[in-house]
């Protein structure tokens, strides 16, 4: 019997960010391994014209939850969606709901965040810092609370090369930042943002670091732990391999490469690609929840959920395997054939962006205009290149994360728990994982049918022929222009033509003699 699974039995669990990528996998695993848990409260806001109930219904009826329904048929009754917007004071939670949360919650998993790299400092602070502070305040009023687990990111201290499982202070106190954002106007905030974030690349990593400081400062006598995952990718094993449902991290770029939009990227092939499967993160999170509640460590422990120091893979190997998988399992209606190069300097990057990205988009838009359709490819390409430029920081560096606490926890688990809540990334076979990831992107993200693979392969063949035809035409036009302008080119041309003519005449004469 798994001790961790048994621990969550009968518990009331509060999850923020349950509608997000990680939150869904966390809920799924909890219901599947501890179907006798009492209730999962999820803080949800209405979104994209959907009510809370519609959002929950959609999640529970998705492919991800198919296994849950077998082991926990009354899952609908065990999930309680509570209206909450983390941007509002007290999250906009009603009095009755708040009362219930305060009196019943045993465990909190705080996953909600803004993960956008281009968010304004005001919004990123509101969600990643102030909301964390408010949730901690709520937690401090919960008499039955056993553990508070905060999800941060391994990149919260990406300004350092070696990162330990400790909370590093930021130069300006989070409280000061929160206070000043209240009275500063947006223009001034934009001006001071680069100074505040310092050598971090964006507001996301900066505010996640501030969020950790808030956790440390407001921990009081609660049992708190922080988990720092690196780049979270599709599921490795559970509930099935390759599940992914958003474009964050590598997923969007995998699609861009498979569809032939992304043909070159400024990335260091030997830099460590610190990817971690989402189910591994969730298994560690649940194990940490159990350990923190049962063993009550004296201080707030930080757990790195990373792969680089235990089972490293680099971007070169990853990119190669992504492309190799697209050979076997191509995406439908590709714009160009999947092919991608790593460039390492700014000049080649600019050149490749102009030749391999912008020029084909302009040509295609010209074709759309000619055929009476609305041009759109240049816009798509510009947005893609903007996204890629935001990722560059992370794919051209390597970090070392120590994992003492994570390894210590692994050794504390029973063999059964090590199996059911496996977070030992040393067992991960990268080639198999990446292949499943690419397949998952095709199936679960793009919702493409496997039956369409032969047609997708045919389409790639047509694209290859168009490519050859286009290159030949381009060469002939360039050559024709050169001949018209240069005597030297004309001489070379005359030489080649006469050489071919002589060769053919000789070949014809010798074959006639044989007959
Ligand atoms: C190297 C290999 C090279 C290979 C070479 C070739 C080989 C083969 C291929 C390569 C394979 C291997 C992997 C490669 C590298 C992986 C790097 C990962 C680094 C991750 C580091 C993470 C570290 C920290 C981890 C964390 O701790 S946190 C989690 C990370 N957080 C995020 O990943 C949020 C990012 N996103 C945003 O920050 C916003 O999304 C924003 C982008 C501003 C747009 O923002 P905006 O344009 O305003 O609007 P959107 O509505 O968002 O999107 C608007 C439009 O962009 C589209 N689109 C949104 N996203 C993405 C995305 N990703 N990728 C692509 N497209 C995207 C969306 O489809 C929409 O398209 P459309 O409809 O216009 O056609
Ligand atoms: N994905 C990754 O690569 C990594 C993620 N992390 C961390 O993991 C955690 C989860 O990330 P992930 O699941 O990928 O992120 P997602 O963007 O998929 O999910 C974010 C969640 O936060 C919720 N949320 C955002 N704003 C609000 C709001 N104002 N009110 C209520 N809820 C809100 C979202 O709700 P809604 O659906 O309504 O938008 C969603 O449920 C985050 O803390 C992130 O920093 C750490 C390392 C890497």
Coordinates of C-alpha atoms and ligand atoms in Angstrom, one line a residue:
X1 CA 0.0 0.0 0.0
X2 CA 1.3 3.4 -0.9
X3 CA 1.8 5.6 2.2
X4 CA 1.5 8.8 0.1
X5 CA -1.8 7.7 -1.6
X6 CA -3.2 6.7 1.8
X7 CA -2.2 10.1 3.3
X8 CA -4.4 12.0 0.8
X9 CA -7.4 9.7 1.6
X10 CA -10.2 11.7 3.4
X11 CA -8.4 15.0 2.9
X12 CA -9.8 18.3 1.7
X13 CA -7.3 19.7 -0.8
X14 CA -7.2 23.2 -2.2
X15 CA -5.6 23.7 -5.7
X16 CA -5.0 27.0 -7.4
X17 CA -4.2 27.0 -11.1
X18 CA -6.1 23.7 -11.5
X19 CA -7.2 24.6 -15.0
X20 CA -3.6 25.0 -16.1
X21 CA -1.3 22.4 -17.6
X22 CA 0.3 21.2 -14.3
X23 CA -2.9 21.7 -12.2
X24 CA -4.9 19.3 -14.4
X25 CA -2.3 16.5 -14.2
X26 CA -2.0 17.1 -10.4
X27 CA -5.8 16.7 -10.0
X28 CA -5.8 13.6 -12.3
X29 CA -3.1 11.9 -10.3
X30 CA -4.8 12.7 -6.9
X31 CA -8.1 11.3 -8.0
X32 CA -6.5 8.2 -9.6
X33 CA -4.3 7.2 -6.7
X34 CA -6.4 8.5 -3.8
X35 CA -10.0 8.1 -5.0
X36 CA -11.2 8.2 -1.3
X37 CA -10.0 11.8 -0.8
X38 CA -12.8 14.0 0.6
X39 CA -12.9 16.9 -1.8
X40 CA -10.7 19.0 -4.1
X41 CA -11.5 22.7 -4.0
X42 CA -10.3 24.5 -7.1
X43 CA -10.2 28.2 -7.5
X44 CA -11.4 29.0 -10.9
X45 CA -12.4 32.1 -12.9
X46 CA -14.9 32.1 -15.8
X47 CA -12.9 32.3 -19.1
X48 CA -13.5 32.5 -22.8
X49 CA -17.3 32.6 -22.4
X50 CA -17.3 29.5 -20.2
X51 CA -18.8 29.3 -16.7
X52 CA -16.9 27.6 -13.9
X53 CA -19.1 24.5 -14.2
X54 CA -18.5 24.3 -18.0
X55 CA -14.7 24.6 -17.5
X56 CA -14.8 21.8 -14.9
X57 CA -17.0 19.7 -17.1
X58 CA -14.7 20.1 -20.0
X59 CA -11.7 19.1 -17.9
X60 CA -13.3 16.0 -16.4
X61 CA -14.6 14.9 -19.8
X62 CA -11.2 15.2 -21.5
X63 CA -9.0 12.3 -22.5
X64 CA -6.7 13.0 -19.6
X65 CA -9.4 12.0 -17.1
X66 CA -10.5 8.7 -18.8
X67 CA -8.7 6.5 -16.3
X68 CA -9.9 8.5 -13.3
X69 CA -13.5 7.8 -14.2
X70 CA -12.8 4.1 -13.9
X71 CA -11.3 4.3 -10.4
X72 CA -13.4 7.2 -9.1
X73 CA -16.8 7.2 -10.8
X74 CA -18.1 10.0 -8.6
X75 CA -15.3 12.3 -9.4
X76 CA -17.8 15.1 -10.3
X77 CA -19.0 15.1 -6.7
X78 CA -15.5 15.3 -5.3
X79 CA -14.5 18.4 -7.1
X80 CA -15.8 21.8 -5.9
X81 CA -15.1 24.7 -8.1
X82 CA -15.0 28.0 -6.3
X83 CA -15.2 31.3 -8.1
X84 CA -12.0 33.2 -7.6
X85 CA -9.9 35.7 -9.5
X86 CA -6.4 36.0 -8.1
X87 CA -6.3 39.6 -9.5
X88 CA -8.9 40.7 -7.0
X89 CA -8.8 41.5 -3.3
X90 CA -9.6 38.4 -1.3
X91 CA -9.7 36.8 -4.8
X92 CA -13.4 37.8 -5.0
X93 CA -14.4 34.6 -3.1
X94 CA -17.8 34.8 -1.5
X95 CA -18.1 34.8 2.3
X96 CA -19.7 31.3 2.4
X97 CA -17.1 29.8 0.2
X98 CA -14.3 31.5 2.1
X99 CA -15.7 30.2 5.4
X100 CA -15.8 26.6 4.0
X101 CA -12.2 26.9 2.6
X102 CA -10.9 28.3 5.9
X103 CA -12.5 25.6 8.1
X104 CA -12.0 22.5 5.9
X105 CA -8.7 22.7 3.9
X106 CA -6.0 20.3 4.9
X107 CA -3.5 20.8 2.1
X108 CA -2.8 23.6 -0.4
X109 CA -1.1 23.3 -3.7
X110 CA -0.5 26.7 -5.1
X111 CA 0.1 26.4 -8.9
X112 CA -1.6 29.5 -10.3
X113 CA 0.7 32.0 -11.9
X114 CA 1.2 34.1 -15.0
X115 CA 3.9 32.3 -16.9
X116 CA 4.0 34.8 -19.8
X117 CA 7.5 36.2 -20.4
X118 CA 6.2 39.5 -21.7
X119 CA 3.8 40.4 -18.9
X120 CA 3.9 43.8 -17.3
X121 CA 5.5 44.1 -14.0
X122 CA 2.3 45.2 -12.4
X123 CA 0.3 42.1 -13.6
X124 CA 3.2 39.7 -12.9
X125 CA 3.6 41.1 -9.3
X126 CA -0.2 40.9 -8.7
X127 CA -0.4 37.3 -9.6
X128 CA 3.0 35.8 -8.7
X129 CA 3.6 37.9 -5.6
X130 CA 0.6 39.6 -4.1
X131 CA -1.8 36.6 -4.8
X132 CA 0.8 34.3 -3.1
X133 CA 0.9 36.6 -0.1
X134 CA -2.9 36.7 0.1
X135 CA -3.1 32.9 -0.2
X136 CA -0.6 32.6 2.7
X137 CA -2.7 34.9 4.8
X138 CA -5.7 32.7 4.1
X139 CA -3.7 29.6 4.9
X140 CA -2.6 31.1 8.2
X141 CA -6.3 31.2 9.2
X142 CA -6.9 27.5 8.4
X143 CA -6.9 25.5 11.6
X144 CA -6.8 22.1 9.8
X145 CA -4.0 23.0 7.4
X146 CA -1.2 20.4 7.3
X147 CA 0.9 21.6 4.4
X148 CA 1.2 24.5 1.9
X149 CA 3.1 23.6 -1.3
X150 CA 4.2 26.5 -3.5
X151 CA 5.1 25.8 -7.1
X152 CA 7.9 28.1 -8.2
X153 CA 10.4 27.7 -11.1
X154 CA 14.0 26.5 -11.3
X155 CA 14.6 29.7 -13.3
X156 CA 13.6 32.1 -10.5
X157 CA 17.4 32.5 -9.9
X158 CA 18.4 32.1 -13.5
X159 CA 20.8 35.1 -13.0
X160 CA 23.0 32.5 -11.2
X161 CA 24.9 29.7 -12.8
X162 CA 24.9 27.3 -9.8
X163 CA 21.6 27.2 -7.9
X164 CA 21.2 25.6 -4.5
X165 CA 17.9 24.5 -2.9
X166 CA 17.7 27.7 -0.9
X167 CA 15.7 30.9 -1.2
X168 CA 17.9 33.7 -2.5
X169 CA 17.0 37.3 -1.5
X170 CA 16.2 39.9 -4.2
X171 CA 17.8 43.4 -3.6
X172 CA 14.3 45.1 -3.2
X173 CA 11.9 43.7 -0.7
X174 CA 8.7 42.3 -2.2
X175 CA 6.6 44.4 0.2
X176 CA 8.3 47.6 -1.1
X177 CA 7.6 46.6 -4.7
X178 CA 3.9 45.8 -3.9
X179 CA 3.5 49.1 -2.1
X180 CA 5.1 51.2 -4.8
X181 CA 3.2 49.6 -7.6
X182 CA 0.0 50.8 -5.9
X183 CA 0.8 54.4 -6.6
X184 CA 3.2 54.4 -9.5
X185 CA 1.6 54.9 -13.0
X186 CA 2.2 52.4 -15.8
X187 CA 4.6 54.5 -17.7
X188 CA 7.0 54.8 -14.8
X189 CA 6.6 51.1 -14.0
X190 CA 7.7 50.3 -17.5
X191 CA 10.7 52.6 -17.2
X192 CA 11.9 51.0 -13.9
X193 CA 11.2 47.4 -14.9
X194 CA 14.6 46.7 -16.5
X195 CA 16.4 48.2 -13.5
X196 CA 14.3 46.0 -11.1
X197 CA 14.6 42.8 -13.0
X198 CA 18.4 43.4 -13.3
X199 CA 20.2 40.5 -15.0
X200 CA 17.0 38.3 -15.2
X201 CA 15.5 38.0 -18.7
X202 CA 11.9 38.8 -17.9
X203 CA 9.2 39.8 -15.3
X204 CA 8.2 36.2 -15.0
X205 CA 11.5 34.9 -13.5
X206 CA 11.8 38.0 -11.4
X207 CA 8.3 37.9 -9.8
X208 CA 8.7 34.1 -9.2
X209 CA 11.8 34.9 -7.1
X210 CA 9.9 37.6 -5.2
X211 CA 7.1 35.1 -4.7
X212 CA 9.6 32.7 -3.0
X213 CA 10.7 35.5 -0.7
X214 CA 7.1 36.2 0.3
X215 CA 6.6 32.5 1.1
X216 CA 9.7 32.6 3.3
X217 CA 8.6 35.8 5.1
X218 CA 5.0 34.9 5.6
X219 CA 5.5 31.2 6.5
X220 CA 4.8 31.7 10.2
X221 CA 4.5 28.3 11.8
X222 CA 2.9 26.7 8.8
X223 CA 4.5 23.6 7.1
X224 CA 5.6 25.0 3.8
X225 CA 7.7 23.7 0.9
X226 CA 8.7 25.1 -2.4
X227 CA 9.0 23.1 -5.6
X228 CA 11.1 24.4 -8.5
X229 CA 10.5 22.6 -11.8
X230 CA 12.7 23.5 -14.8
X231 CA 11.0 23.4 -18.3
X232 CA 7.9 21.4 -17.9
X233 CA 7.1 19.1 -20.9
X234 CA 4.5 16.5 -21.9
X235 CA 3.8 13.5 -19.7
X236 CA 6.4 10.7 -19.6
X237 CA 4.2 7.8 -18.4
X238 CA 1.1 8.8 -16.6
X239 CA -1.8 8.6 -17.3
X240 CA -0.4 7.9 -20.7
X241 CA 2.8 9.2 -22.5
X242 CA 3.0 12.4 -24.5
X243 CA 0.0 14.3 -23.1
X244 CA 0.3 18.1 -23.4
X245 CA -2.4 20.7 -23.9
X246 CA -0.7 24.1 -24.3
X247 CA 2.0 25.8 -26.3
X248 CA 4.3 26.8 -23.5
X249 CA 7.9 25.8 -23.2
X250 CA 9.1 23.6 -26.1
X251 CA 5.6 22.5 -27.4
X252 CA 4.9 25.6 -29.5
X253 CA 8.4 25.5 -31.1
X254 CA 8.0 21.8 -31.8
X255 CA 4.9 22.6 -33.8
X256 CA 6.5 25.5 -35.5
X257 CA 9.4 23.2 -36.6
X258 CA 7.0 20.4 -37.6
X259 CA 4.9 22.7 -39.7
X260 CA 8.1 24.0 -41.4
X261 CA 7.7 27.6 -40.1
X262 CA 10.8 27.4 -37.9
X263 CA 13.9 26.5 -39.9
X264 CA 16.7 27.9 -37.9
X265 CA 17.1 28.9 -34.3
X266 CA 19.7 30.7 -32.2
X267 CA 20.5 27.9 -29.8
X268 CA 23.6 26.3 -28.4
X269 CA 23.5 22.6 -29.3
X270 CA 25.7 21.5 -26.3
X271 CA 23.7 23.6 -23.8
X272 CA 21.7 21.4 -21.4
X273 CA 18.0 21.1 -22.3
X274 CA 16.6 20.9 -18.8
X275 CA 13.2 19.5 -19.6
X276 CA 11.1 17.7 -17.0
X277 CA 8.0 15.7 -17.7
X278 CA 4.8 17.1 -16.0
X279 CA 3.9 13.8 -14.4
X280 CA 7.4 13.7 -12.7
X281 CA 6.7 17.2 -11.3
X282 CA 3.3 16.1 -10.1
X283 CA 4.7 13.0 -8.4
X284 CA 7.3 15.0 -6.6
X285 CA 4.7 17.6 -5.6
X286 CA 2.5 14.9 -4.0
X287 CA 5.4 13.3 -2.3
X288 CA 6.5 16.7 -0.9
X289 CA 2.9 17.4 0.3
X290 CA 3.0 14.1 2.2
X291 CA 6.6 14.6 3.6
X292 CA 5.9 18.2 4.6
X293 CA 2.7 17.4 6.5
X294 CA 4.0 14.2 8.1
X295 CA 7.6 15.0 8.9
X296 CA 7.2 18.7 9.4
X297 CA 10.7 19.9 8.6
X298 CA 11.8 22.8 10.8
X299 CA 12.4 25.2 7.9
X300 CA 10.9 25.7 4.4
X301 CA 12.5 23.2 2.2
X302 CA 13.1 23.9 -1.5
X303 CA 13.0 20.9 -4.0
X304 CA 14.6 21.2 -7.4
X305 CA 12.7 19.2 -10.0
X306 CA 15.2 19.2 -12.8
X307 CA 16.9 16.7 -15.1
X308 CA 20.2 18.3 -16.0
X309 CA 22.4 17.0 -13.2
X310 CA 21.0 13.4 -13.0
X311 CA 20.2 12.6 -16.7
X312 CA 21.3 15.4 -19.0
X313 CA 20.2 15.9 -22.5
X314 CA 21.3 18.8 -24.8
X315 CA 19.3 20.9 -27.2
X316 CA 21.3 19.4 -30.2
X317 CA 20.2 15.9 -29.4
X318 CA 16.6 17.1 -28.7
X319 CA 16.3 19.0 -31.9
X320 CA 17.7 16.1 -33.9
X321 CA 15.2 13.7 -32.3
X322 CA 12.3 16.0 -32.9
X323 CA 13.2 16.2 -36.6
X324 CA 13.8 12.4 -36.8
X325 CA 10.3 11.9 -35.4
X326 CA 8.7 14.2 -37.9
X327 CA 10.3 12.0 -40.7
X328 CA 8.2 9.1 -39.4
X329 CA 5.2 11.0 -38.2
X330 CA 4.8 14.3 -40.0
X331 CA 2.3 17.0 -39.1
X332 CA -0.6 17.7 -41.6
X333 CA -0.6 20.7 -44.0
X334 CA 3.0 21.8 -43.4
X335 CA 4.0 25.1 -44.8
X336 CA 7.5 23.8 -45.6
X337 CA 9.4 20.6 -45.0
X338 CA 10.6 20.3 -41.4
X339 CA 14.3 21.2 -41.3
X340 CA 16.1 23.1 -38.7
X341 CA 19.5 24.5 -38.1
X342 CA 21.2 25.8 -34.9
X343 CA 22.9 29.1 -35.4
X344 CA 25.1 30.5 -32.7
X345 CA 25.9 34.1 -33.7
X346 CA 23.7 37.1 -34.3
X347 CA 24.7 37.7 -37.9
X348 CA 23.7 34.2 -39.0
X349 CA 20.6 34.4 -37.0
X350 CA 19.6 37.6 -38.8
X351 CA 20.5 36.2 -42.1
X352 CA 18.5 33.0 -41.5
X353 CA 15.5 34.9 -40.2
X354 CA 15.5 37.0 -43.4
X355 CA 16.1 34.1 -45.9
X356 CA 14.5 31.1 -44.2
X357 CA 11.6 32.8 -42.3
X358 CA 10.6 36.3 -43.6
X359 CA 11.3 35.8 -47.3
X360 CA 9.1 32.6 -47.7
X361 CA 6.4 34.3 -45.7
X362 CA 6.4 37.3 -47.9
X363 CA 6.4 35.1 -51.1
X364 CA 3.5 33.1 -49.7
X365 CA 1.5 36.3 -48.8
X366 CA 2.1 37.5 -52.3
X367 CA 0.6 34.3 -53.6
X368 CA -2.4 34.6 -51.2
X369 CA -2.9 38.2 -52.5
X370 CA -2.7 37.0 -56.1
X371 CA -5.3 34.3 -55.5
X372 CA -7.7 36.9 -53.8
X373 CA -7.0 35.7 -50.2
X374 CA -6.0 37.7 -47.2
X375 CA -2.3 37.6 -46.5
X376 CA -1.4 36.3 -43.0
X377 CA 1.9 34.5 -43.1
X378 CA 4.1 37.5 -42.4
X379 CA 2.1 38.3 -39.3
X380 CA 2.3 34.7 -38.1
X381 CA 6.1 34.6 -38.8
X382 CA 6.7 37.9 -36.9
X383 CA 4.9 36.5 -33.8
X384 CA 6.8 33.3 -34.0
X385 CA 10.2 35.1 -34.3
X386 CA 9.2 37.3 -31.3
X387 CA 8.4 34.1 -29.3
X388 CA 11.7 32.5 -30.3
X389 CA 13.6 35.6 -29.3
X390 CA 12.1 35.3 -25.8
X391 CA 13.2 31.7 -25.5
X392 CA 16.8 32.4 -26.7
X393 CA 18.0 33.2 -23.2
X394 CA 17.0 29.7 -22.0
X395 CA 18.4 27.7 -25.0
X396 CA 21.9 29.3 -25.0
X397 CA 22.9 28.7 -21.4
X398 CA 23.3 25.8 -19.0
X399 CA 22.6 25.9 -15.3
X400 CA 23.5 23.5 -12.5
X401 CA 20.8 22.9 -9.9
X402 CA 21.6 20.9 -6.8
X403 CA 19.1 18.3 -5.9
X404 CA 20.0 17.2 -2.4
X405 CA 16.5 17.6 -1.0
X406 CA 14.8 15.9 -3.9
X407 CA 17.3 12.9 -3.6
X408 CA 16.8 12.9 0.2
X409 CA 13.0 12.6 -0.3
X410 CA 13.5 9.8 -2.8
X411 CA 15.4 7.8 -0.2
X412 CA 12.6 8.4 2.4
X413 CA 10.0 6.8 0.2
X414 CA 9.0 3.1 0.5
X415 CA 9.6 1.0 -2.6
X416 CA 5.9 1.1 -3.4
X417 CA 5.8 4.9 -3.2
X418 CA 8.9 5.1 -5.3
X419 CA 7.0 3.2 -7.9
X420 CA 3.6 4.9 -7.7
X421 CA 5.1 8.4 -7.3
X422 CA 8.2 8.0 -9.4
X423 CA 10.2 11.2 -9.8
X424 CA 13.5 9.5 -10.5
X425 CA 14.4 11.2 -13.8
X426 CA 17.5 8.9 -14.2
X427 CA 15.1 6.3 -15.5
X428 CA 14.0 8.6 -18.4
X429 CA 14.9 7.5 -21.9
X430 CA 15.2 10.8 -23.7
X431 CA 14.8 9.5 -27.3
X432 CA 11.7 7.6 -26.4
X433 CA 10.3 10.5 -24.4
X434 CA 10.9 13.0 -27.2
X435 CA 9.3 10.7 -29.7
X436 CA 6.2 10.4 -27.5
X437 CA 6.2 14.1 -26.9
X438 CA 6.1 14.9 -30.6
X439 CA 3.4 12.3 -31.1
X440 CA 1.5 13.8 -28.2
X441 CA 1.7 17.3 -29.7
X442 CA 0.2 15.9 -32.9
X443 CA -2.6 14.0 -31.2
X444 CA -3.6 16.0 -28.1
X445 CA -2.6 19.5 -29.0
X446 CA -3.2 19.7 -32.7
X447 CA -5.9 16.9 -32.6
X448 CA -4.6 15.4 -35.8
X449 CA -5.7 12.0 -36.8
X450 CA -3.0 9.2 -37.2
X451 CA -4.9 8.1 -40.4
X452 CA -3.8 11.3 -42.1
X453 CA -0.1 10.4 -41.9
X454 CA 0.2 9.0 -45.5
X455 CA -1.5 12.1 -46.9
X456 CA 0.9 14.3 -44.8
X457 CA 3.9 12.4 -46.2
X458 CA 2.5 13.0 -49.8
X459 CA 2.2 16.7 -49.0
X460 CA 5.8 16.8 -47.9
X461 CA 6.9 15.1 -51.1
X462 CA 5.0 17.8 -53.1
X463 CA 6.7 20.5 -51.0
X464 CA 10.0 18.9 -51.8
X465 CA 9.3 19.0 -55.5
X466 CA 8.1 22.6 -55.3
X467 CA 11.3 23.4 -53.4
X468 CA 13.5 21.8 -56.2
X469 CA 11.5 23.5 -58.9
X470 CA 11.8 26.9 -57.2
X471 CA 15.5 26.5 -56.6
X472 CA 16.1 25.5 -60.3
X473 CA 14.0 28.4 -61.6
X474 CA 15.9 30.8 -59.3
X475 CA 19.3 29.5 -60.5
X476 CA 18.3 29.8 -64.1
X477 CA 17.0 33.4 -63.7
X478 CA 20.2 34.4 -61.8
X479 CA 22.4 32.8 -64.4
X480 CA 20.5 34.4 -67.3
X481 CA 20.9 37.8 -65.7
X482 CA 24.6 37.2 -65.1
X483 CA 25.2 36.1 -68.7
X484 CA 23.5 39.3 -70.0
X485 CA 25.9 41.4 -67.9
X486 CA 29.3 39.6 -67.8
X487 CA 31.6 38.5 -70.6
X488 CA 33.3 36.1 -68.3
X489 CA 30.0 34.4 -67.5
X490 CA 29.2 34.2 -71.2
X491 CA 32.7 32.5 -71.8
X492 CA 32.0 30.0 -69.0
X493 CA 28.6 29.3 -70.3
X494 CA 30.0 28.8 -73.9
X495 CA 32.6 26.5 -72.5
X496 CA 30.1 24.3 -70.5
X497 CA 27.7 24.1 -73.5
X498 CA 30.4 23.1 -76.0
X499 CA 31.8 20.6 -73.5
X500 CA 28.4 19.0 -73.1
X501 CA 27.8 19.0 -76.8
X502 CA 31.2 17.3 -77.5
X503 CA 30.6 14.8 -74.7
X504 CA 27.2 13.9 -76.2
X505 CA 28.5 13.7 -79.7
X506 CA 31.3 11.3 -78.6
X507 CA 28.8 9.2 -76.6
X508 CA 26.4 9.0 -79.6
X509 CA 29.3 8.1 -82.0
X510 CA 30.7 5.3 -79.7
X511 CA 27.2 3.8 -79.2
X512 CA 26.6 3.8 -83.0
X513 CA 30.0 2.0 -83.6
X514 CA 29.0 -0.7 -81.1
X515 CA 25.8 -1.5 -83.0
Ligands
LIG1 C1 16.7 24.4 -29.1 C2 16.2 23.6 -30.0 C3 16.3 24.0 -31.3 C4 15.8 23.3 -32.2 C5 16.1 23.6 -33.5 C6 15.3 23.0 -34.4 C7 15.0 21.7 -34.1 C8 13.7 21.3 -34.1 C9 12.7 22.1 -33.3 C10 12.9 22.4 -32.0 C11 12.7 21.5 -31.0 C12 12.9 21.6 -29.6 C13 12.6 22.7 -28.8 C14 13.0 24.0 -28.8 C15 13.2 24.9 -27.8 C16 12.4 25.1 -26.6 C17 12.7 26.2 -25.8 C18 11.9 26.3 -24.6 C19 12.4 27.3 -23.6 C20 11.5 27.5 -22.5 C21 12.1 28.1 -21.4 C22 11.1 28.2 -20.2 C23 11.8 28.5 -19.0 C24 11.0 28.9 -17.9 C25 10.0 27.8 -17.6 C26 8.9 28.3 -16.7 O1 9.2 28.4 -15.5 S1 7.3 28.9 -17.1 C27 6.7 28.3 -18.5 C28 7.2 28.8 -19.7 N1 6.4 29.9 -20.1 C29 6.1 30.0 -21.4 O2 6.6 29.1 -22.1 C30 5.3 31.1 -21.8 C31 5.8 31.7 -23.1 N2 4.8 32.4 -23.8 C32 4.6 33.7 -23.8 O3 5.3 34.4 -23.0 C33 3.6 34.4 -24.7 O4 2.8 33.4 -25.2 C34 4.4 35.0 -25.9 C35 5.4 34.1 -26.5 C36 5.0 36.3 -25.4 C37 3.4 35.3 -27.1 O5 2.4 36.2 -26.6 P1 1.3 36.9 -27.6 O6 1.8 37.0 -29.0 O7 0.9 38.1 -27.0 O8 0.0 36.0 -27.6 P2 -0.3 34.5 -27.3 O9 -1.8 34.5 -27.3 O10 0.3 34.0 -26.0 O11 0.3 33.7 -28.5 C38 0.3 34.3 -29.8 C39 0.8 33.3 -30.8 O12 2.0 32.7 -30.4 C40 1.9 31.3 -30.4 N3 2.7 30.8 -29.2 C41 2.5 31.0 -28.0 N4 3.4 30.4 -27.2 C42 4.2 29.8 -28.1 C43 5.4 29.0 -28.0 N5 5.9 28.7 -26.8 N6 6.0 28.6 -29.1 C44 5.5 28.9 -30.3 N7 4.4 29.6 -30.5 C45 3.8 30.1 -29.4 C46 0.4 31.1 -30.3 O13 0.1 29.9 -30.9 C47 -0.2 32.2 -31.1 O14 -0.1 31.9 -32.4 P3 -1.1 32.6 -33.5 O15 -2.4 32.3 -33.0 O16 -0.8 34.1 -33.5 O17 -0.8 32.0 -34.8
LIG2 N1 5.0 25.2 -17.6 C1 6.3 25.3 -17.3 O1 7.2 25.1 -18.1 C2 6.7 25.6 -15.9 C3 5.7 26.1 -14.9 N2 6.2 26.4 -13.7 C4 5.2 26.8 -12.7 O2 4.2 25.9 -12.5 C5 3.0 26.5 -12.2 C6 1.9 26.0 -13.1 O3 2.3 26.3 -14.5 P1 1.4 25.9 -15.7 O4 0.4 24.9 -15.3 O5 2.4 25.5 -16.8 O6 0.8 27.2 -16.2 P2 -0.6 27.5 -16.9 O7 -0.4 28.8 -17.6 O8 -1.0 26.3 -17.7 O9 -1.7 27.6 -15.8 C7 -1.8 28.8 -15.0 C8 -2.9 28.6 -14.0 O10 -3.1 29.8 -13.3 C9 -4.4 30.2 -13.3 N3 -4.5 31.7 -13.2 C10 -3.8 32.6 -13.9 N4 -4.3 33.8 -13.6 C11 -5.3 33.6 -12.7 C12 -6.2 34.5 -12.1 N5 -6.2 35.8 -12.2 N6 -7.2 34.0 -11.3 C13 -7.3 32.6 -11.1 N7 -6.5 31.8 -11.7 C14 -5.5 32.3 -12.5 C15 -4.8 29.8 -14.7 O11 -6.2 29.9 -14.8 P3 -7.0 30.1 -16.2 O12 -7.1 28.7 -16.8 O13 -8.3 30.7 -15.8 O14 -6.2 31.0 -17.0 C16 -4.3 28.4 -14.8 O15 -5.1 27.5 -14.1 C17 3.2 28.0 -12.2 O16 3.4 28.4 -10.9 C18 4.5 28.1 -13.0 O17 5.2 29.2 -12.6 C19 7.4 26.2 -13.3 C20 8.4 25.8 -14.2 C21 8.1 25.5 -15.5

